[in-house]
Amino acid sequence: MKILVTGGAGYVGSAAVEHLIAAGESVVVFDNLSQGHRAAVHPAATLIVEDLANRAAIDGAMTAHRPDAVMHFAANSLVGESMQRPFLYLANNVTNGLNLLESMMAHGVRRFILSSTANLFDRPARNPIDETEAIVPGSPYGESKYMLERVLPWLERIYGLRYAALRYFNAAGATAERGEDHSPELHLIPIVLEVALGQRKQVTIFGEDYPTPDGTCVRDYIHVSDLARAHILALAALESGSRVYNLGNGQGYSVRQVIETARQVTGKPIPVEVGLRRAGDPATLVGDSAKILRELGWKPEFASLQAIVETAWHWHSRHPNGYAADETAESMRHQ
Ligand code: UFG
């Protein structure tokens, strides 16, 4: 199959491309490199550096490559930033996502996998959270993903689109070649590992007065390779219908537990300070993935936080400056 992967130079998207290529698929990456990295794109993939705001560029990619399916990772994905810049999220995630879908419909592409989010569940009645939980987006970011989710059944009815919406809990970990490199880095695990590498003095815990066992927020960390495998299974399963899944490990870890795990994995002390709560953070978010296990046989291979952090540490200690060194080497090769 030929698969167009938007955001295939980004953290989760680049890991998915790696897995798709290992599974023998042909991949075209469409990425504006605003957050992604050229060096993160698997060398066997074709890279189109373009923006989803540019409908003509999407149409050009559809005409030139005639994909059988689209996996849509490209998005802005920071809950806090979306509270400050809602229109950025509405434009990049909703408007550009609709550009992509409209181009797909015009070119007869009828298979679509959406990266959705646990930020649809701001006030869960219970944890772990399954697909029957009421949807209450926690931010314009979550809302933007929900808007796209809501469009999909209409496109199914009108055009015969088959889709899967995969709602990730906290993507984490690394493959041997690809890891997490955001600028600025705002995610807990890479920040903690930067402290372990001596690149930051300490990690600030955003609040310890939450109604959780140790007072810090509890999250469900899921390995990028497990997310990637879920995409591949979901794509194959579209033949028998559209679907929506929550993707987590089903186990929550507090911020303090993440830091303690990183101390064990790295052997470094990792100093902390306790700061204020970060606006918009729910106390506990844990996913229930029984549905995808039951229907597609998906099961996380990296089920423990320790295993996930080990892979992230492996990558970060080999790439202390993220993709920067690889990109410099690449640009020198092209001179
Ligand atoms: N945290 C700290 N200190 C830091 C950074 C984070 O205490 O320096 C805490 C946060 O308050 C939160 C936890 O660590 O409780 C995890 O924070 P991340 O920023 O790593 O991840 P989020 O849970 O905020 O968000 C991630 C993705 C979103 C997605 C969400 C779904 O970034 O896109 O998971 O659960 F919507």
Coordinates of C-alpha atoms and ligand atoms in Angstrom, one line a residue:
M1 CA 0.0 0.0 0.0
K2 CA 1.1 3.6 -0.5
I3 CA 0.5 5.8 2.5
L4 CA 0.7 9.6 2.7
V5 CA 1.8 10.5 6.3
T6 CA 1.3 14.1 7.3
G7 CA 3.6 15.1 10.1
G8 CA 5.9 12.2 9.3
A9 CA 8.9 14.2 10.4
G10 CA 7.5 14.7 13.8
Y11 CA 7.8 12.7 17.0
V12 CA 5.0 10.1 16.7
G13 CA 4.7 10.4 12.9
S14 CA 8.4 9.6 12.2
A15 CA 8.1 6.5 14.4
A16 CA 5.0 5.4 12.5
V17 CA 6.8 5.9 9.2
E18 CA 9.7 3.7 10.5
H19 CA 7.2 1.0 11.4
L20 CA 5.3 1.3 8.1
I21 CA 8.5 0.9 6.1
A22 CA 9.5 -2.1 8.2
A23 CA 6.1 -3.6 7.4
G24 CA 6.9 -3.2 3.6
E25 CA 4.6 -0.2 2.9
S26 CA 5.6 2.6 0.6
V27 CA 5.5 6.0 2.4
V28 CA 5.2 9.6 1.3
V29 CA 5.8 12.2 4.1
F30 CA 4.1 15.5 3.9
D31 CA 5.5 17.9 6.5
N32 CA 6.2 21.6 6.7
L33 CA 9.1 20.9 9.1
S34 CA 7.8 23.6 11.5
Q35 CA 8.1 21.2 14.3
G36 CA 9.5 18.1 12.6
H37 CA 13.0 17.3 11.6
R38 CA 14.3 16.3 8.2
A39 CA 16.7 13.9 9.8
A40 CA 13.7 12.1 11.5
V41 CA 12.3 11.1 8.2
H42 CA 13.1 7.5 7.3
P43 CA 15.5 7.5 4.2
A44 CA 13.2 5.1 2.3
A45 CA 10.3 7.6 2.5
T46 CA 9.7 10.4 0.0
L47 CA 9.6 13.7 1.8
I48 CA 7.4 16.6 0.5
V49 CA 8.2 19.8 2.5
E50 CA 4.9 21.6 2.2
D51 CA 2.2 23.0 4.4
L52 CA -1.4 21.7 4.7
A53 CA -2.6 25.3 4.4
N54 CA -1.6 25.0 0.8
R55 CA -4.4 23.1 -0.9
A56 CA -2.6 23.1 -4.2
A57 CA 0.4 21.4 -2.7
I58 CA -1.9 18.7 -1.1
D59 CA -3.6 18.2 -4.5
G60 CA -0.2 18.0 -6.1
A61 CA 0.9 15.3 -3.7
M62 CA -2.3 13.3 -4.3
T63 CA -2.0 13.5 -8.0
A64 CA 1.7 12.7 -8.1
H65 CA 1.6 9.8 -5.6
R66 CA -1.9 8.5 -5.6
P67 CA -1.9 7.2 -2.0
D68 CA -4.2 4.4 -0.9
A69 CA -4.5 5.9 2.6
V70 CA -3.6 8.9 4.7
M71 CA -2.3 8.9 8.3
H72 CA -2.7 12.4 9.7
F73 CA -0.2 13.3 12.4
A74 CA 0.5 16.9 11.5
A75 CA -0.8 19.2 14.2
N76 CA -0.1 21.6 16.9
S77 CA -0.5 19.6 20.1
L78 CA 0.2 21.6 23.2
V79 CA -2.7 22.0 25.5
G80 CA -1.3 25.1 27.3
E81 CA -0.3 26.9 24.1
S82 CA -3.8 26.3 22.6
M83 CA -5.3 28.2 25.6
Q84 CA -3.1 31.2 24.6
R85 CA -3.3 30.9 20.8
P86 CA -6.7 29.2 20.0
F87 CA -6.8 30.5 16.4
L88 CA -3.4 28.8 15.7
Y89 CA -5.0 25.5 16.7
L90 CA -8.2 26.1 14.8
A91 CA -6.3 27.1 11.6
N92 CA -3.5 24.5 11.7
N93 CA -5.6 21.6 13.1
V94 CA -9.1 22.2 11.9
T95 CA -8.8 24.3 8.7
N96 CA -5.7 22.5 7.4
G97 CA -7.2 19.1 8.4
L98 CA -10.3 19.9 6.3
N99 CA -8.0 20.9 3.4
L100 CA -6.5 17.5 3.6
L101 CA -9.8 15.7 3.8
E102 CA -11.3 17.7 1.0
S103 CA -8.3 16.9 -1.2
M104 CA -8.6 13.3 -0.3
M105 CA -12.3 13.2 -1.2
A106 CA -11.5 15.0 -4.5
H107 CA -8.8 12.4 -5.4
G108 CA -10.8 9.3 -4.4
V109 CA -8.6 8.5 -1.3
R110 CA -11.0 6.8 1.2
R111 CA -8.8 5.5 4.0
F112 CA -7.9 7.9 6.9
I113 CA -6.2 7.5 10.3
L114 CA -6.5 10.5 12.6
S115 CA -4.2 11.2 15.5
S116 CA -6.6 12.2 18.2
T117 CA -6.0 12.8 21.9
A118 CA -6.9 12.1 25.5
N119 CA -7.5 15.8 25.8
L120 CA -11.1 15.0 24.8
F121 CA -11.6 13.9 28.4
D122 CA -11.2 16.9 30.6
R123 CA -13.5 15.7 33.4
P124 CA -13.7 11.9 33.2
A125 CA -16.3 10.3 35.4
R126 CA -13.9 7.4 35.9
N127 CA -10.4 6.2 35.1
P128 CA -9.3 4.3 33.2
I129 CA -11.2 6.0 30.4
D130 CA -12.9 4.0 27.7
E131 CA -14.6 5.0 24.5
T132 CA -18.0 5.4 26.2
E133 CA -16.7 8.3 28.3
A134 CA -18.4 11.6 27.7
I135 CA -16.4 13.9 25.5
V136 CA -15.4 17.2 27.2
P137 CA -12.5 18.7 25.4
G138 CA -10.0 20.2 27.8
S139 CA -8.7 23.0 25.5
P140 CA -8.9 24.4 22.0
Y141 CA -6.4 21.8 21.1
G142 CA -8.7 19.0 22.3
E143 CA -11.6 20.7 20.6
S144 CA -9.8 21.0 17.3
K145 CA -9.2 17.2 17.3
Y146 CA -12.8 16.6 18.3
M147 CA -14.0 18.8 15.4
L148 CA -12.1 16.7 13.0
E149 CA -13.4 13.5 14.6
R150 CA -17.0 14.8 14.2
V151 CA -16.5 15.5 10.5
L152 CA -15.4 11.9 9.7
P153 CA -18.8 10.1 10.0
W154 CA -20.3 12.6 7.6
L155 CA -17.6 12.0 5.1
E156 CA -18.2 8.3 5.6
R157 CA -21.9 8.8 4.9
I158 CA -21.4 11.1 1.9
Y159 CA -18.3 9.8 0.3
G160 CA -17.8 6.3 1.7
L161 CA -14.6 7.3 3.7
R162 CA -13.3 4.6 6.1
Y163 CA -11.5 6.1 9.1
A164 CA -10.0 5.4 12.5
A165 CA -9.6 8.0 15.2
L166 CA -6.9 7.0 17.7
R167 CA -6.9 9.0 20.9
Y168 CA -3.5 8.9 22.4
F169 CA -2.8 9.3 26.0
N170 CA 0.8 10.4 26.7
A171 CA 3.1 9.4 23.8
A172 CA 6.6 8.6 25.2
G173 CA 9.8 6.6 24.5
A174 CA 11.9 6.3 21.4
T175 CA 12.7 3.8 18.7
A176 CA 16.4 3.0 18.2
E177 CA 16.7 5.7 15.6
R178 CA 13.9 8.2 16.4
G179 CA 13.0 10.1 19.6
E180 CA 11.4 13.2 21.1
D181 CA 12.9 16.5 20.1
H182 CA 10.7 19.6 20.6
S183 CA 11.8 23.2 20.7
P184 CA 11.1 24.4 23.3
E185 CA 10.8 21.1 25.1
L186 CA 7.8 21.1 27.4
H187 CA 7.1 17.4 27.9
L188 CA 7.9 15.7 31.2
I189 CA 10.0 12.7 30.2
P190 CA 12.4 14.6 27.8
I191 CA 12.8 17.4 30.4
V192 CA 13.6 14.9 33.1
L193 CA 16.2 13.3 30.8
E194 CA 17.7 16.7 30.0
V195 CA 18.3 17.1 33.7
A196 CA 19.9 13.7 33.8
L197 CA 22.2 14.8 31.0
G198 CA 23.2 17.9 32.9
Q199 CA 21.5 20.2 30.4
R200 CA 19.0 21.6 32.9
K201 CA 19.6 22.1 36.7
Q202 CA 16.3 20.6 37.8
V203 CA 12.8 19.7 36.9
T204 CA 9.8 21.7 38.2
I205 CA 6.9 19.6 39.3
F206 CA 3.8 21.5 38.3
G207 CA 1.8 21.2 41.5
E208 CA 1.6 18.6 44.3
D209 CA -1.8 19.4 45.6
Y210 CA -3.8 17.3 43.2
P211 CA -6.2 14.6 44.5
T212 CA -3.8 11.8 43.6
P213 CA -1.8 9.4 45.9
D214 CA 1.3 11.6 46.0
G215 CA -0.4 14.9 45.0
T216 CA 1.2 15.1 41.5
C217 CA -0.7 14.5 38.2
V218 CA -1.1 11.0 37.0
R219 CA -0.7 10.2 33.3
D220 CA -0.7 7.1 31.1
Y221 CA 2.5 6.9 29.1
I222 CA 2.4 4.9 25.9
H223 CA 5.4 4.0 23.8
V224 CA 5.6 5.5 20.3
S225 CA 6.2 2.1 18.8
D226 CA 3.0 0.8 20.3
L227 CA 1.2 3.8 18.9
A228 CA 2.7 3.0 15.5
R229 CA 1.6 -0.6 15.6
A230 CA -1.9 0.5 16.5
H231 CA -2.0 2.7 13.4
I232 CA -0.9 -0.2 11.2
L233 CA -3.5 -2.6 12.7
A234 CA -6.2 0.1 12.4
L235 CA -5.4 0.7 8.8
A236 CA -5.8 -3.0 8.0
A237 CA -9.0 -3.1 9.9
L238 CA -10.7 -0.3 7.9
E239 CA -11.8 -3.0 5.4
S240 CA -14.3 -4.1 8.0
G241 CA -15.4 -0.6 9.2
S242 CA -14.5 2.7 10.7
R243 CA -13.5 2.8 14.3
V244 CA -12.5 4.9 17.3
Y245 CA -10.1 3.8 20.0
N246 CA -8.5 5.1 23.2
L247 CA -4.8 4.2 23.2
G248 CA -3.1 4.0 26.6
N249 CA -1.3 1.4 28.7
G250 CA -4.1 1.3 31.2
Q251 CA -1.7 2.2 34.0
G252 CA -1.2 5.7 35.5
Y253 CA 2.1 7.1 36.9
S254 CA 2.5 10.3 38.8
V255 CA 5.0 13.0 38.0
R256 CA 7.0 11.9 41.0
Q257 CA 6.9 8.3 39.8
V258 CA 8.2 9.3 36.4
I259 CA 11.1 11.2 38.0
E260 CA 11.9 8.3 40.3
T261 CA 11.9 5.9 37.4
A262 CA 14.2 8.1 35.4
R263 CA 16.6 8.2 38.4
Q264 CA 16.7 4.4 38.4
V265 CA 17.1 4.2 34.6
T266 CA 19.8 6.9 34.3
G267 CA 21.5 6.4 37.7
K268 CA 21.5 10.3 38.0
P269 CA 20.1 12.2 41.0
I270 CA 17.6 14.5 39.0
P271 CA 16.9 17.4 41.4
V272 CA 13.3 18.7 41.6
E273 CA 11.6 21.8 42.8
V274 CA 7.8 22.0 43.3
G275 CA 6.1 24.8 41.4
L276 CA 2.6 25.9 40.8
R277 CA 0.0 24.0 38.9
R278 CA 0.1 24.4 35.1
A279 CA -3.2 25.7 33.9
G280 CA -5.4 23.1 32.2
D281 CA -3.8 20.0 33.7
P282 CA -6.4 17.4 34.8
A283 CA -5.4 15.4 37.9
T284 CA -5.6 12.0 36.4
L285 CA -5.8 10.6 32.8
V286 CA -5.5 6.9 32.3
G287 CA -6.7 5.1 29.2
D288 CA -8.7 1.9 28.9
S289 CA -7.6 0.2 25.7
A290 CA -9.7 -3.0 26.1
K291 CA -11.6 -2.2 22.9
I292 CA -8.6 -2.2 20.5
L293 CA -7.2 -5.3 22.4
R294 CA -10.5 -7.1 21.9
E295 CA -11.1 -6.0 18.3
L296 CA -7.6 -5.8 16.8
G297 CA -5.5 -7.8 19.2
W298 CA -3.3 -4.8 19.9
K299 CA -1.3 -5.0 23.1
P300 CA 1.4 -2.7 24.3
E301 CA 4.9 -4.2 24.0
F302 CA 6.3 -1.6 26.3
A303 CA 3.9 -2.0 29.1
S304 CA 6.0 -0.6 32.0
L305 CA 7.1 2.9 32.5
Q306 CA 10.6 1.7 33.2
A307 CA 10.8 0.0 29.7
I308 CA 9.5 3.2 28.1
V309 CA 11.9 5.5 29.9
E310 CA 14.8 3.1 29.1
T311 CA 14.2 3.6 25.3
A312 CA 13.9 7.4 25.7
W313 CA 17.2 7.5 27.7
H314 CA 18.9 5.3 25.1
W315 CA 18.0 7.8 22.4
H316 CA 18.6 11.0 24.4
S317 CA 22.0 9.9 25.6
R318 CA 23.0 9.2 22.0
H319 CA 21.4 12.4 20.7
P320 CA 22.0 14.9 23.5
N321 CA 21.2 17.7 21.1
G322 CA 18.3 15.9 19.5
Y323 CA 18.3 15.9 15.7
A324 CA 20.5 19.0 15.5
A325 CA 23.8 17.1 14.9
D326 CA 22.1 14.8 12.3
E327 CA 20.7 17.9 10.5
T328 CA 24.0 19.7 10.4
A329 CA 25.7 16.5 9.0
E330 CA 23.0 16.2 6.4
S331 CA 23.2 19.9 5.3
M332 CA 27.0 19.5 5.0
R333 CA 26.5 16.5 2.8
H334 CA 24.4 18.6 0.5
Q335 CA 26.9 21.5 0.2
Ligands
UFG1 N1 5.0 18.3 34.1 C1 5.7 18.8 35.1 N2 6.8 19.5 34.9 C2 7.3 19.7 33.6 C3 6.5 19.2 32.5 C4 5.3 18.5 32.8 O1 5.3 18.6 36.3 O2 8.3 20.4 33.4 C5 3.7 17.5 34.4 C6 2.5 18.0 33.7 O3 1.9 19.0 34.6 C7 1.6 16.8 33.5 C8 2.6 15.7 33.3 O4 3.9 16.2 33.7 O5 0.9 16.5 34.7 C9 2.8 15.3 31.8 O6 3.0 16.6 31.1 P1 3.4 16.6 29.5 O7 3.5 18.1 29.2 O8 4.5 15.7 29.3 O9 2.1 16.0 28.8 P2 0.5 16.4 28.9 O10 -0.1 15.4 29.8 O11 0.3 17.8 29.3 O12 0.0 16.3 27.4 C10 0.3 15.2 26.5 C11 0.4 15.7 25.1 C12 -1.0 16.3 24.7 C13 -2.1 15.3 24.9 C14 -2.0 14.8 26.3 C15 -3.0 13.7 26.5 O13 1.3 16.8 25.0 O14 -0.9 16.6 23.3 O15 -0.7 14.3 26.7 O16 -3.0 13.1 27.8 F1 -3.3 15.9 24.7

